[in-house]
PDB file of C-alpha atoms and ligand atoms in Angstrom:
ATOM      1  CA  MET A  23       0.000   0.000   0.000  1.00  0.00           C
ATOM      2  CA  ALA A  24       1.344   3.462  -0.891  1.00  0.00           C
ATOM      3  CA  GLN A  25       2.597   5.507   2.032  1.00  0.00           C
ATOM      4  CA  LYS A  26       0.172   8.236   3.105  1.00  0.00           C
ATOM      5  CA  PHE A  27       1.306  11.856   3.039  1.00  0.00           C
ATOM      6  CA  LEU A  28       2.316  12.893   6.557  1.00  0.00           C
ATOM      7  CA  VAL A  29       1.219  16.099   8.298  1.00  0.00           C
ATOM      8  CA  ILE A  30       2.816  16.802  11.687  1.00  0.00           C
ATOM      9  CA  ALA A  31       1.216  19.534  13.793  1.00  0.00           C
ATOM     10  CA  ASN A  32       3.794  21.067  16.125  1.00  0.00           C
ATOM     11  CA  CYS A  33       1.654  22.985  18.624  1.00  0.00           C
ATOM     12  CA  LYS A  34       4.771  24.362  20.387  1.00  0.00           C
ATOM     13  CA  GLN A  35       3.777  26.027  23.713  1.00  0.00           C
ATOM     14  CA  GLY A  36       0.317  26.784  22.403  1.00  0.00           C
ATOM     15  CA  GLY A  37      -3.283  25.635  22.849  1.00  0.00           C
ATOM     16  CA  ARG A  38      -5.355  25.001  25.970  1.00  0.00           C
ATOM     17  CA  THR A  39      -8.051  22.424  26.740  1.00  0.00           C
ATOM     18  CA  ALA A  40     -10.820  24.347  24.929  1.00  0.00           C
ATOM     19  CA  PHE A  41      -8.651  24.717  21.826  1.00  0.00           C
ATOM     20  CA  PHE A  42      -7.672  21.044  21.734  1.00  0.00           C
ATOM     21  CA  ASP A  43     -11.295  19.924  22.244  1.00  0.00           C
ATOM     22  CA  GLN A  44     -12.309  21.991  19.231  1.00  0.00           C
ATOM     23  CA  LEU A  45      -9.303  20.814  17.197  1.00  0.00           C
ATOM     24  CA  LEU A  46     -10.193  17.167  17.821  1.00  0.00           C
ATOM     25  CA  SER A  47     -13.827  17.564  16.918  1.00  0.00           C
ATOM     26  CA  GLU A  48     -13.204  19.665  13.784  1.00  0.00           C
ATOM     27  CA  LEU A  49     -10.337  17.579  12.422  1.00  0.00           C
ATOM     28  CA  ALA A  50     -12.058  14.266  13.130  1.00  0.00           C
ATOM     29  CA  SER A  51     -14.769  15.234  10.649  1.00  0.00           C
ATOM     30  CA  CYS A  52     -12.273  16.027   7.832  1.00  0.00           C
ATOM     31  CA  SER A  53     -12.522  13.411   5.102  1.00  0.00           C
ATOM     32  CA  VAL A  54      -8.785  13.326   4.364  1.00  0.00           C
ATOM     33  CA  PHE A  55      -7.521  10.416   6.407  1.00  0.00           C
ATOM     34  CA  ASP A  56      -7.521   7.919   3.542  1.00  0.00           C
ATOM     35  CA  ASP A  57      -4.734  10.066   2.053  1.00  0.00           C
ATOM     36  CA  ILE A  58      -3.083  11.677   5.079  1.00  0.00           C
ATOM     37  CA  SER A  59      -1.501  10.515   8.330  1.00  0.00           C
ATOM     38  CA  LEU A  60      -1.834  13.220  10.962  1.00  0.00           C
ATOM     39  CA  VAL A  61       0.544  13.393  13.935  1.00  0.00           C
ATOM     40  CA  VAL A  62      -0.333  16.016  16.549  1.00  0.00           C
ATOM     41  CA  MET A  63       2.362  17.139  19.002  1.00  0.00           C
ATOM     42  CA  PRO A  64       0.594  19.040  21.799  1.00  0.00           C
ATOM     43  CA  PRO A  65       2.380  20.313  24.900  1.00  0.00           C
ATOM     44  CA  VAL A  66       2.947  17.221  27.085  1.00  0.00           C
ATOM     45  CA  PRO A  67       0.510  18.218  29.881  1.00  0.00           C
ATOM     46  CA  TYR A  68      -2.383  17.683  27.426  1.00  0.00           C
ATOM     47  CA  LEU A  69      -1.183  14.465  25.837  1.00  0.00           C
ATOM     48  CA  GLY A  70      -2.860  11.889  28.098  1.00  0.00           C
ATOM     49  CA  GLN A  71      -6.324  13.454  27.982  1.00  0.00           C
ATOM     50  CA  LEU A  72      -6.118  13.986  24.217  1.00  0.00           C
ATOM     51  CA  VAL A  73      -5.051  10.426  23.454  1.00  0.00           C
ATOM     52  CA  SER A  74      -7.992   9.101  25.504  1.00  0.00           C
ATOM     53  CA  ALA A  75     -10.457  11.404  23.753  1.00  0.00           C
ATOM     54  CA  SER A  76      -9.196  11.100  20.197  1.00  0.00           C
ATOM     55  CA  PRO A  77     -10.519   8.974  17.349  1.00  0.00           C
ATOM     56  CA  GLN A  78      -8.214   6.374  15.785  1.00  0.00           C
ATOM     57  CA  VAL A  79      -7.307   8.628  12.845  1.00  0.00           C
ATOM     58  CA  PHE A  80      -5.017  10.725  15.049  1.00  0.00           C
ATOM     59  CA  GLN A  81      -1.471   9.808  15.946  1.00  0.00           C
ATOM     60  CA  TRP A  82       0.353  11.536  18.747  1.00  0.00           C
ATOM     61  CA  GLY A  83       3.832  12.845  19.368  1.00  0.00           C
ATOM     62  CA  VAL A  84       5.741  15.089  21.762  1.00  0.00           C
ATOM     63  CA  GLN A  85       8.093  17.949  21.083  1.00  0.00           C
ATOM     64  CA  MET A  86      11.026  16.669  23.171  1.00  0.00           C
ATOM     65  CA  VAL A  87      12.240  14.166  25.747  1.00  0.00           C
ATOM     66  CA  SER A  88      15.136  14.497  28.173  1.00  0.00           C
ATOM     67  CA  GLY A  89      17.516  11.912  26.728  1.00  0.00           C
ATOM     68  CA  ARG A  90      18.752  11.364  30.278  1.00  0.00           C
ATOM     69  CA  SER A  91      18.447   8.136  32.198  1.00  0.00           C
ATOM     70  CA  GLY A  92      17.805   7.816  35.920  1.00  0.00           C
ATOM     71  CA  THR A  93      15.439   9.740  38.155  1.00  0.00           C
ATOM     72  CA  ALA A  94      17.434  12.645  39.608  1.00  0.00           C
ATOM     73  CA  TRP A  95      16.411  15.122  36.898  1.00  0.00           C
ATOM     74  CA  THR A  96      13.789  17.441  38.344  1.00  0.00           C
ATOM     75  CA  GLY A  97      11.339  18.646  35.732  1.00  0.00           C
ATOM     76  CA  SER A  98      12.358  16.094  33.104  1.00  0.00           C
ATOM     77  CA  TYR A  99      10.546  13.191  31.494  1.00  0.00           C
ATOM     78  CA  ASP A 100      11.875  10.415  29.324  1.00  0.00           C
ATOM     79  CA  ALA A 101      10.646   8.668  26.191  1.00  0.00           C
ATOM     80  CA  SER A 102       9.279   5.590  28.005  1.00  0.00           C
ATOM     81  CA  MET A 103       6.920   7.872  29.958  1.00  0.00           C
ATOM     82  CA  VAL A 104       5.393   9.513  26.907  1.00  0.00           C
ATOM     83  CA  ALA A 105       5.191   6.082  25.237  1.00  0.00           C
ATOM     84  CA  GLU A 106       3.087   4.882  28.184  1.00  0.00           C
ATOM     85  CA  ILE A 107       0.547   7.656  27.678  1.00  0.00           C
ATOM     86  CA  GLY A 108       0.212   7.155  23.931  1.00  0.00           C
ATOM     87  CA  ALA A 109       2.971   9.041  22.072  1.00  0.00           C
ATOM     88  CA  GLN A 110       4.383   7.299  19.006  1.00  0.00           C
ATOM     89  CA  TYR A 111       6.688  10.077  17.760  1.00  0.00           C
ATOM     90  CA  VAL A 112       9.205  12.436  19.363  1.00  0.00           C
ATOM     91  CA  CYS A 113      10.659  15.564  17.804  1.00  0.00           C
ATOM     92  CA  ILE A 114      14.399  15.959  18.355  1.00  0.00           C
ATOM     93  CA  GLY A 115      16.875  18.570  17.184  1.00  0.00           C
ATOM     94  CA  HIS A 116      14.307  21.335  16.664  1.00  0.00           C
ATOM     95  CA  SER A 117      16.146  24.614  16.076  1.00  0.00           C
ATOM     96  CA  GLU A 118      14.235  26.365  18.864  1.00  0.00           C
ATOM     97  CA  ARG A 119      15.567  23.800  21.318  1.00  0.00           C
ATOM     98  CA  ARG A 120      19.064  23.800  19.818  1.00  0.00           C
ATOM     99  CA  GLN A 121      19.146  27.587  20.123  1.00  0.00           C
ATOM    100  CA  HIS A 122      17.240  28.422  23.312  1.00  0.00           C
ATOM    101  CA  ASP A 123      17.675  25.254  25.374  1.00  0.00           C
ATOM    102  CA  ARG A 124      21.262  24.611  24.331  1.00  0.00           C
ATOM    103  CA  GLU A 125      20.492  21.167  22.970  1.00  0.00           C
ATOM    104  CA  ASP A 126      23.696  20.426  21.095  1.00  0.00           C
ATOM    105  CA  SER A 127      24.604  17.320  19.119  1.00  0.00           C
ATOM    106  CA  LEU A 128      25.436  15.314  22.243  1.00  0.00           C
ATOM    107  CA  VAL A 129      21.977  15.989  23.661  1.00  0.00           C
ATOM    108  CA  THR A 130      20.399  15.126  20.319  1.00  0.00           C
ATOM    109  CA  ILE A 131      22.277  11.797  20.201  1.00  0.00           C
ATOM    110  CA  SER A 132      21.082  10.814  23.684  1.00  0.00           C
ATOM    111  CA  GLN A 133      17.496  11.839  22.884  1.00  0.00           C
ATOM    112  CA  TYR A 134      17.590   9.861  19.623  1.00  0.00           C
ATOM    113  CA  GLN A 135      18.847   6.783  21.460  1.00  0.00           C
ATOM    114  CA  GLN A 136      16.205   7.105  24.177  1.00  0.00           C
ATOM    115  CA  VAL A 137      13.399   7.549  21.635  1.00  0.00           C
ATOM    116  CA  VAL A 138      14.379   4.492  19.594  1.00  0.00           C
ATOM    117  CA  GLU A 139      14.949   2.327  22.669  1.00  0.00           C
ATOM    118  CA  ALA A 140      11.443   3.244  23.870  1.00  0.00           C
ATOM    119  CA  GLY A 141      10.074   1.970  20.549  1.00  0.00           C
ATOM    120  CA  LEU A 142       9.087   5.442  19.307  1.00  0.00           C
ATOM    121  CA  THR A 143       9.890   7.108  15.997  1.00  0.00           C
ATOM    122  CA  PRO A 144      12.218  10.133  15.977  1.00  0.00           C
ATOM    123  CA  ILE A 145      11.213  13.227  14.024  1.00  0.00           C
ATOM    124  CA  PHE A 146      14.748  14.445  13.468  1.00  0.00           C
ATOM    125  CA  CYS A 147      14.839  18.181  12.596  1.00  0.00           C
ATOM    126  CA  VAL A 148      17.768  19.639  10.696  1.00  0.00           C
ATOM    127  CA  GLY A 149      18.386  22.970   9.044  1.00  0.00           C
ATOM    128  CA  GLU A 150      20.794  25.838   8.517  1.00  0.00           C
ATOM    129  CA  THR A 151      20.570  29.454   9.685  1.00  0.00           C
ATOM    130  CA  ALA A 152      20.297  32.403   7.298  1.00  0.00           C
ATOM    131  CA  LYS A 153      23.960  33.232   7.875  1.00  0.00           C
ATOM    132  CA  GLN A 154      25.105  29.685   7.171  1.00  0.00           C
ATOM    133  CA  ARG A 155      23.015  29.670   3.997  1.00  0.00           C
ATOM    134  CA  ALA A 156      24.460  32.998   2.871  1.00  0.00           C
ATOM    135  CA  GLN A 157      27.935  31.505   3.336  1.00  0.00           C
ATOM    136  CA  GLY A 158      27.018  28.522   1.163  1.00  0.00           C
ATOM    137  CA  GLN A 159      27.145  26.086   4.089  1.00  0.00           C
ATOM    138  CA  SER A 160      23.648  24.600   3.976  1.00  0.00           C
ATOM    139  CA  ILE A 161      24.702  21.101   2.953  1.00  0.00           C
ATOM    140  CA  THR A 162      27.699  21.084   5.313  1.00  0.00           C
ATOM    141  CA  ILE A 163      25.383  21.934   8.220  1.00  0.00           C
ATOM    142  CA  LEU A 164      22.818  19.302   7.271  1.00  0.00           C
ATOM    143  CA  GLU A 165      25.553  16.693   6.987  1.00  0.00           C
ATOM    144  CA  SER A 166      27.065  17.598  10.350  1.00  0.00           C
ATOM    145  CA  GLN A 167      23.679  17.499  12.128  1.00  0.00           C
ATOM    146  CA  LEU A 168      22.724  14.137  10.617  1.00  0.00           C
ATOM    147  CA  SER A 169      26.114  12.479  10.869  1.00  0.00           C
ATOM    148  CA  ALA A 170      26.465  13.506  14.529  1.00  0.00           C
ATOM    149  CA  VAL A 171      23.752  10.927  15.197  1.00  0.00           C
ATOM    150  CA  PHE A 172      24.342   8.392  12.416  1.00  0.00           C
ATOM    151  CA  ASN A 173      28.114   8.210  13.085  1.00  0.00           C
ATOM    152  CA  SER A 174      27.738   8.093  16.868  1.00  0.00           C
ATOM    153  CA  ASP A 175      28.835   5.003  18.794  1.00  0.00           C
ATOM    154  CA  CYS A 176      25.329   4.284  20.028  1.00  0.00           C
ATOM    155  CA  PHE A 177      23.637   4.453  16.633  1.00  0.00           C
ATOM    156  CA  ALA A 178      24.996   1.175  15.265  1.00  0.00           C
ATOM    157  CA  LYS A 179      23.792  -0.663  18.379  1.00  0.00           C
ATOM    158  CA  LEU A 180      20.196   0.533  18.075  1.00  0.00           C
ATOM    159  CA  PRO A 181      17.485  -1.858  16.905  1.00  0.00           C
ATOM    160  CA  LYS A 182      16.001  -1.463  13.420  1.00  0.00           C
ATOM    161  CA  HIS A 183      13.766   1.589  13.303  1.00  0.00           C
ATOM    162  CA  ASP A 184      12.131   4.045  10.931  1.00  0.00           C
ATOM    163  CA  ILE A 185      12.748   7.786  11.063  1.00  0.00           C
ATOM    164  CA  ILE A 186      11.213  11.014   9.916  1.00  0.00           C
ATOM    165  CA  VAL A 187      13.701  13.683   8.886  1.00  0.00           C
ATOM    166  CA  ALA A 188      12.282  17.202   8.822  1.00  0.00           C
ATOM    167  CA  TYR A 189      14.271  19.745   6.845  1.00  0.00           C
ATOM    168  CA  GLU A 190      13.441  22.991   8.583  1.00  0.00           C
ATOM    169  CA  PRO A 191      15.678  25.846   7.458  1.00  0.00           C
ATOM    170  CA  VAL A 192      15.986  28.061  10.538  1.00  0.00           C
ATOM    171  CA  TRP A 193      15.469  31.179   8.425  1.00  0.00           C
ATOM    172  CA  ALA A 194      12.089  29.860   7.257  1.00  0.00           C
ATOM    173  CA  ILE A 195      10.670  29.066  10.715  1.00  0.00           C
ATOM    174  CA  GLY A 196       8.291  31.703  12.079  1.00  0.00           C
ATOM    175  CA  ALA A 197       9.151  33.839   9.059  1.00  0.00           C
ATOM    176  CA  ASP A 198       7.008  36.605   7.586  1.00  0.00           C
ATOM    177  CA  LYS A 199       8.087  35.550   4.130  1.00  0.00           C
ATOM    178  CA  PRO A 200       8.214  31.758   3.826  1.00  0.00           C
ATOM    179  CA  ALA A 201      10.672  29.916   1.584  1.00  0.00           C
ATOM    180  CA  ASP A 202       9.545  28.927  -1.858  1.00  0.00           C
ATOM    181  CA  ALA A 203       9.899  25.282  -2.779  1.00  0.00           C
ATOM    182  CA  GLN A 204      12.331  25.905  -5.630  1.00  0.00           C
ATOM    183  CA  SER A 205      14.852  27.499  -3.264  1.00  0.00           C
ATOM    184  CA  VAL A 206      15.103  24.349  -1.121  1.00  0.00           C
ATOM    185  CA  SER A 207      15.092  21.721  -3.871  1.00  0.00           C
ATOM    186  CA  THR A 208      18.913  21.346  -3.827  1.00  0.00           C
ATOM    187  CA  GLU A 209      18.810  20.497  -0.133  1.00  0.00           C
ATOM    188  CA  PHE A 210      16.072  17.921  -0.684  1.00  0.00           C
ATOM    189  CA  SER A 211      18.025  16.231  -3.474  1.00  0.00           C
ATOM    190  CA  TRP A 212      21.067  16.073  -1.236  1.00  0.00           C
ATOM    191  CA  LEU A 213      19.050  14.779   1.749  1.00  0.00           C
ATOM    192  CA  THR A 214      17.538  12.018  -0.388  1.00  0.00           C
ATOM    193  CA  SER A 215      20.948  10.834  -1.613  1.00  0.00           C
ATOM    194  CA  TYR A 216      22.457  11.076   1.855  1.00  0.00           C
ATOM    195  CA  LEU A 217      19.654   9.209   3.621  1.00  0.00           C
ATOM    196  CA  THR A 218      19.473   6.517   0.951  1.00  0.00           C
ATOM    197  CA  ALA A 219      23.205   5.880   1.417  1.00  0.00           C
ATOM    198  CA  GLN A 220      23.497   6.366   5.175  1.00  0.00           C
ATOM    199  CA  PHE A 221      20.251   5.197   6.736  1.00  0.00           C
ATOM    200  CA  SER A 222      19.841   1.465   6.314  1.00  0.00           C
ATOM    201  CA  HIS A 223      18.112   0.775   9.634  1.00  0.00           C
ATOM    202  CA  GLY A 224      14.587   1.118   8.202  1.00  0.00           C
ATOM    203  CA  GLN A 225      12.402   3.458   6.203  1.00  0.00           C
ATOM    204  CA  TYR A 226      12.904   7.193   6.194  1.00  0.00           C
ATOM    205  CA  THR A 227      10.281   9.842   5.461  1.00  0.00           C
ATOM    206  CA  LEU A 228      11.415  13.289   4.393  1.00  0.00           C
ATOM    207  CA  CYS A 229       9.375  16.327   5.465  1.00  0.00           C
ATOM    208  CA  TYR A 230       9.584  20.078   5.011  1.00  0.00           C
ATOM    209  CA  GLY A 231       8.867  22.600   7.779  1.00  0.00           C
ATOM    210  CA  GLY A 232       9.050  26.377   8.093  1.00  0.00           C
ATOM    211  CA  SER A 233       6.039  28.723   7.783  1.00  0.00           C
ATOM    212  CA  VAL A 234       3.906  26.090   6.088  1.00  0.00           C
ATOM    213  CA  GLY A 235       0.218  26.925   5.806  1.00  0.00           C
ATOM    214  CA  PRO A 236      -2.682  26.812   3.408  1.00  0.00           C
ATOM    215  CA  GLY A 237      -1.673  28.583   0.226  1.00  0.00           C
ATOM    216  CA  ASN A 238       1.954  27.389   0.214  1.00  0.00           C
ATOM    217  CA  CYS A 239       1.737  23.767   1.439  1.00  0.00           C
ATOM    218  CA  GLN A 240       1.056  22.300  -2.001  1.00  0.00           C
ATOM    219  CA  GLN A 241       4.258  23.653  -3.518  1.00  0.00           C
ATOM    220  CA  PHE A 242       6.293  21.717  -0.933  1.00  0.00           C
ATOM    221  CA  ALA A 243       4.068  18.638  -1.157  1.00  0.00           C
ATOM    222  CA  LYS A 244       4.687  18.603  -4.917  1.00  0.00           C
ATOM    223  CA  LEU A 245       8.475  18.260  -4.525  1.00  0.00           C
ATOM    224  CA  PRO A 246       9.177  14.629  -5.453  1.00  0.00           C
ATOM    225  CA  GLU A 247      11.381  14.000  -2.404  1.00  0.00           C
ATOM    226  CA  VAL A 248       8.893  15.419   0.130  1.00  0.00           C
ATOM    227  CA  ASN A 249       6.479  13.003   1.806  1.00  0.00           C
ATOM    228  CA  GLY A 250       5.259  15.196   4.641  1.00  0.00           C
ATOM    229  CA  LEU A 251       5.067  18.617   6.260  1.00  0.00           C
ATOM    230  CA  LEU A 252       5.870  19.871   9.755  1.00  0.00           C
ATOM    231  CA  VAL A 253       3.411  22.652  10.540  1.00  0.00           C
ATOM    232  CA  GLY A 254       4.061  25.079  13.422  1.00  0.00           C
ATOM    233  CA  ARG A 255       1.955  28.220  13.889  1.00  0.00           C
ATOM    234  CA  ALA A 256      -0.706  27.116  11.426  1.00  0.00           C
ATOM    235  CA  SER A 257      -1.465  24.118  13.654  1.00  0.00           C
ATOM    236  CA  LEU A 258      -2.764  26.557  16.293  1.00  0.00           C
ATOM    237  CA  ASP A 259      -5.323  27.973  13.853  1.00  0.00           C
ATOM    238  CA  ILE A 260      -8.024  25.410  13.184  1.00  0.00           C
ATOM    239  CA  ASP A 261      -9.036  26.782   9.778  1.00  0.00           C
ATOM    240  CA  ALA A 262      -5.379  26.905   8.719  1.00  0.00           C
ATOM    241  CA  ILE A 263      -4.528  23.318   9.704  1.00  0.00           C
ATOM    242  CA  LYS A 264      -7.764  22.092   8.104  1.00  0.00           C
ATOM    243  CA  GLY A 265      -6.724  23.986   4.970  1.00  0.00           C
ATOM    244  CA  VAL A 266      -3.323  22.265   4.942  1.00  0.00           C
ATOM    245  CA  LEU A 267      -4.943  18.835   5.345  1.00  0.00           C
ATOM    246  CA  LEU A 268      -7.443  19.469   2.552  1.00  0.00           C
ATOM    247  CA  GLU A 269      -4.904  21.003   0.156  1.00  0.00           C
ATOM    248  CA  CYS A 270      -2.429  18.165   0.723  1.00  0.00           C
ATOM    249  CA  SER A 271      -4.837  15.270   0.388  1.00  0.00           C
ATOM    250  CA  GLY A 272      -4.058  13.486  -2.834  1.00  0.00           C
ATOM    251  CA  TYR A 273      -0.241  13.932  -2.605  1.00  0.00           C
TER     252      TYR A 273
HETATM  253  P1  PGA B 326       6.317  27.564  11.742  1.00  0.00           P
HETATM  254  O1  PGA B 326       7.098  26.559  12.699  1.00  0.00           O
HETATM  255  O2  PGA B 326       5.422  26.731  10.848  1.00  0.00           O
HETATM  256  O3  PGA B 326       5.541  28.431  12.680  1.00  0.00           O
HETATM  257  O4  PGA B 326       7.335  28.322  10.972  1.00  0.00           O
HETATM  258  C1  PGA B 326       7.590  25.350  12.202  1.00  0.00           C
HETATM  259  C2  PGA B 326       8.326  24.633  13.302  1.00  0.00           C
HETATM  260  O5  PGA B 326       8.920  25.291  14.160  1.00  0.00           O
HETATM  261  O6  PGA B 326       8.338  23.389  13.337  1.00  0.00           O
END
């Protein structure tokens, strides 16, 4: 059976109970789920109640896990905990966490390991800054972010697993003027060759993220290498996320 197009809703630190109740009821009635797999990543405090309330068409993820083992980490939670309450996916390496929470490659490696060992699927975010792009370093940055994990000692010992790689150029996230698909096609070609050669553990799915919404989602969905979208702000606007789902059904 052909793989469904993936839409991942990254709700960041947004939404409250009333919003999520409305999101569930409005999205459940969308007739797109023969074509689209939807993964919603709410803030963790809402995950348990949402999983219990949601219809089968939804899949659930979280925006981070600690990557640390043991209990003496006040305020942290690990991948096995979110697995117990229904998460199937975990975002790692998001640029907001790399930048503001100082999650460097070592943190990303330990999170990746923890996610896979808990039986969950990593949504591995990579992308260059505007400055790095201006200096012609986009591919170098993507390679260093991916190879930090794939060349790490722990990676080879992990069980077989699938991954989602989300190319999210930092300059396109939260931007007033989103990227156009043509300007990121070189990176997608490179990512496809790299992942085909370097990731033999299972299947990979390649997504685009950065100011995706209705009106521009189709141009990314049309890129031959792209099998999904990571949607940030638009996932906190019910009409906008419905628009993305409807416009992308059929890809
Ligand atoms: P954005 O966020 O769609 O609001 O640009 C994307 C993301 O941070 O994953």
